[in-house]
GROMACS .gro file of C-alpha atoms in nm:
model
   96
    1MET     CA    1   0.822   0.052  -1.713
    2THR     CA    2   1.160   0.167  -1.587
    3GLY     CA    3   1.281   0.445  -1.441
    4ALA     CA    4   1.246   0.364  -1.049
    5ASP     CA    5   1.562   0.334  -0.978
    6GLY     CA    6   1.668   0.541  -0.723
    7ASP     CA    7   1.330   0.702  -0.662
    8PRO     CA    8   1.242   0.791  -0.258
    9ARG     CA    9   0.908   0.801  -0.356
   10VAL     CA   10   0.881   0.383  -0.437
   11ALA     CA   11   1.147   0.352  -0.131
   12GLU     CA   12   0.931   0.477   0.092
   13LEU     CA   13   0.649   0.324  -0.048
   14ARG     CA   14   0.779  -0.038  -0.036
   15GLY     CA   15   0.890   0.074   0.325
   16ALA     CA   16   0.499   0.138   0.437
   17VAL     CA   17   0.404  -0.159   0.296
   18ALA     CA   18   0.631  -0.388   0.454
   19ARG     CA   19   0.596  -0.254   0.804
   20LEU     CA   20   0.175  -0.218   0.737
   21ARG     CA   21   0.263  -0.636   0.600
   22ARG     CA   22   0.462  -0.658   0.939
   23GLN     CA   23   0.150  -0.560   1.192
   24LEU     CA   24  -0.099  -0.749   0.942
   25ALA     CA   25   0.147  -1.002   1.057
   26VAL     CA   26   0.132  -0.934   1.457
   27LEU     CA   27  -0.264  -0.852   1.521
   28PRO     CA   28  -0.361  -1.166   1.713
   29GLY     CA   29  -0.724  -1.240   1.690
   30GLU     CA   30  -0.918  -1.393   1.338
   31LEU     CA   31  -0.976  -1.091   1.088
   32PRO     CA   32  -1.168  -1.204   0.779
   33ASP     CA   33  -0.981  -1.038   0.550
   34ARG     CA   34  -0.657  -1.098   0.654
   35ALA     CA   35  -0.564  -1.349   0.347
   36ALA     CA   36  -0.729  -1.071   0.083
   37ALA     CA   37  -0.526  -0.748   0.326
   38ASP     CA   38  -0.157  -0.962   0.226
   39GLU     CA   39  -0.242  -1.065  -0.125
   40GLU     CA   40  -0.274  -0.722  -0.213
   41LEU     CA   41   0.032  -0.589  -0.003
   42ALA     CA   42   0.280  -0.885  -0.185
   43ALA     CA   43   0.048  -0.644  -0.559
   44LEU     CA   44   0.099  -0.380  -0.429
   45ASP     CA   45   0.503  -0.441  -0.335
   46ALA     CA   46   0.537  -0.622  -0.651
   47MET     CA   47   0.427  -0.319  -0.860
   48VAL     CA   48   0.699  -0.053  -0.704
   49SER     CA   49   1.020  -0.317  -0.732
   50HIS     CA   50   0.937  -0.362  -1.089
   51GLY     CA   51   0.941  -0.018  -1.191
   52LEU     CA   52   0.641   0.330  -1.156
   53PRO     CA   53   0.337   0.216  -1.163
   54GLU     CA   54   0.022   0.310  -1.251
   55VAL     CA   55  -0.133   0.568  -0.984
   56PRO     CA   56  -0.480   0.416  -1.066
   57ARG     CA   57  -0.375   0.059  -0.997
   58LEU     CA   58  -0.171   0.250  -0.612
   59ARG     CA   59  -0.548   0.319  -0.575
   60ARG     CA   60  -0.653   0.092  -0.667
   61SER     CA   61  -0.463  -0.161  -0.433
   62LEU     CA   62  -0.506   0.105  -0.096
   63LEU     CA   63  -0.899   0.027  -0.116
   64LEU     CA   64  -0.915  -0.303  -0.126
   65ILE     CA   65  -0.652  -0.319   0.156
   66ALA     CA   66  -0.864  -0.041   0.393
   67GLY     CA   67  -1.171  -0.255   0.297
   68ALA     CA   68  -0.968  -0.499   0.407
   69VAL     CA   69  -0.849  -0.408   0.749
   70GLY     CA   70  -0.931  -0.036   0.770
   71SER     CA   71  -1.162  -0.090   1.057
   72VAL     CA   72  -0.839  -0.247   1.273
   73SER     CA   73  -0.828   0.080   1.457
   74ALA     CA   74  -0.454  -0.090   1.584
   75LEU     CA   75  -0.321  -0.107   1.190
   76SER     CA   76  -0.425   0.242   1.119
   77PRO     CA   77  -0.152   0.473   1.134
   78ALA     CA   78   0.028   0.168   0.890
   79LEU     CA   79  -0.226   0.239   0.674
   80SER     CA   80  -0.148   0.606   0.696
   81GLU     CA   81   0.191   0.587   0.541
   82VAL     CA   82   0.023   0.365   0.303
   83ARG     CA   83  -0.205   0.642   0.144
   84ALA     CA   84   0.048   0.905   0.196
   85GLY     CA   85   0.389   0.719  -0.014
   86ILE     CA   86   0.044   0.599  -0.288
   87ASP     CA   87  -0.004   0.977  -0.285
   88ARG     CA   88   0.307   1.089  -0.365
   89PHE     CA   89   0.307   0.896  -0.718
   90GLY     CA   90   0.055   1.162  -0.789
   91GLN     CA   91  -0.298   1.287  -0.794
   92LEU     CA   92  -0.622   1.185  -0.901
   93PRO     CA   93  -0.799   1.467  -1.203
   94GLY     CA   94  -0.920   1.681  -1.048
   95GLY     CA   95  -0.755   1.741  -0.723
   96ARG     CA   96  -0.847   1.517  -0.532
   0.00000   0.00000   0.00000
């Protein structure tokens, strides 16, 4: 799909994903789902890099990432930025 060139939502989400990836990379200690989070963040970045992504797929990625890193309070602000970036692509049916 095309049309993402110059879309500020794409730039914002890619920036939020990059920040979360950097913070995850320098996080000390063991995180059992670190590899899963890294893989899904890479997939999310690829999705938005290749056109306007589908909102349900973005939300699925967010759930997977949140499940992998959600309990790490140090990553909470960056994860919130990713969520806000995804939310800018559209609301779920029913206003959720």
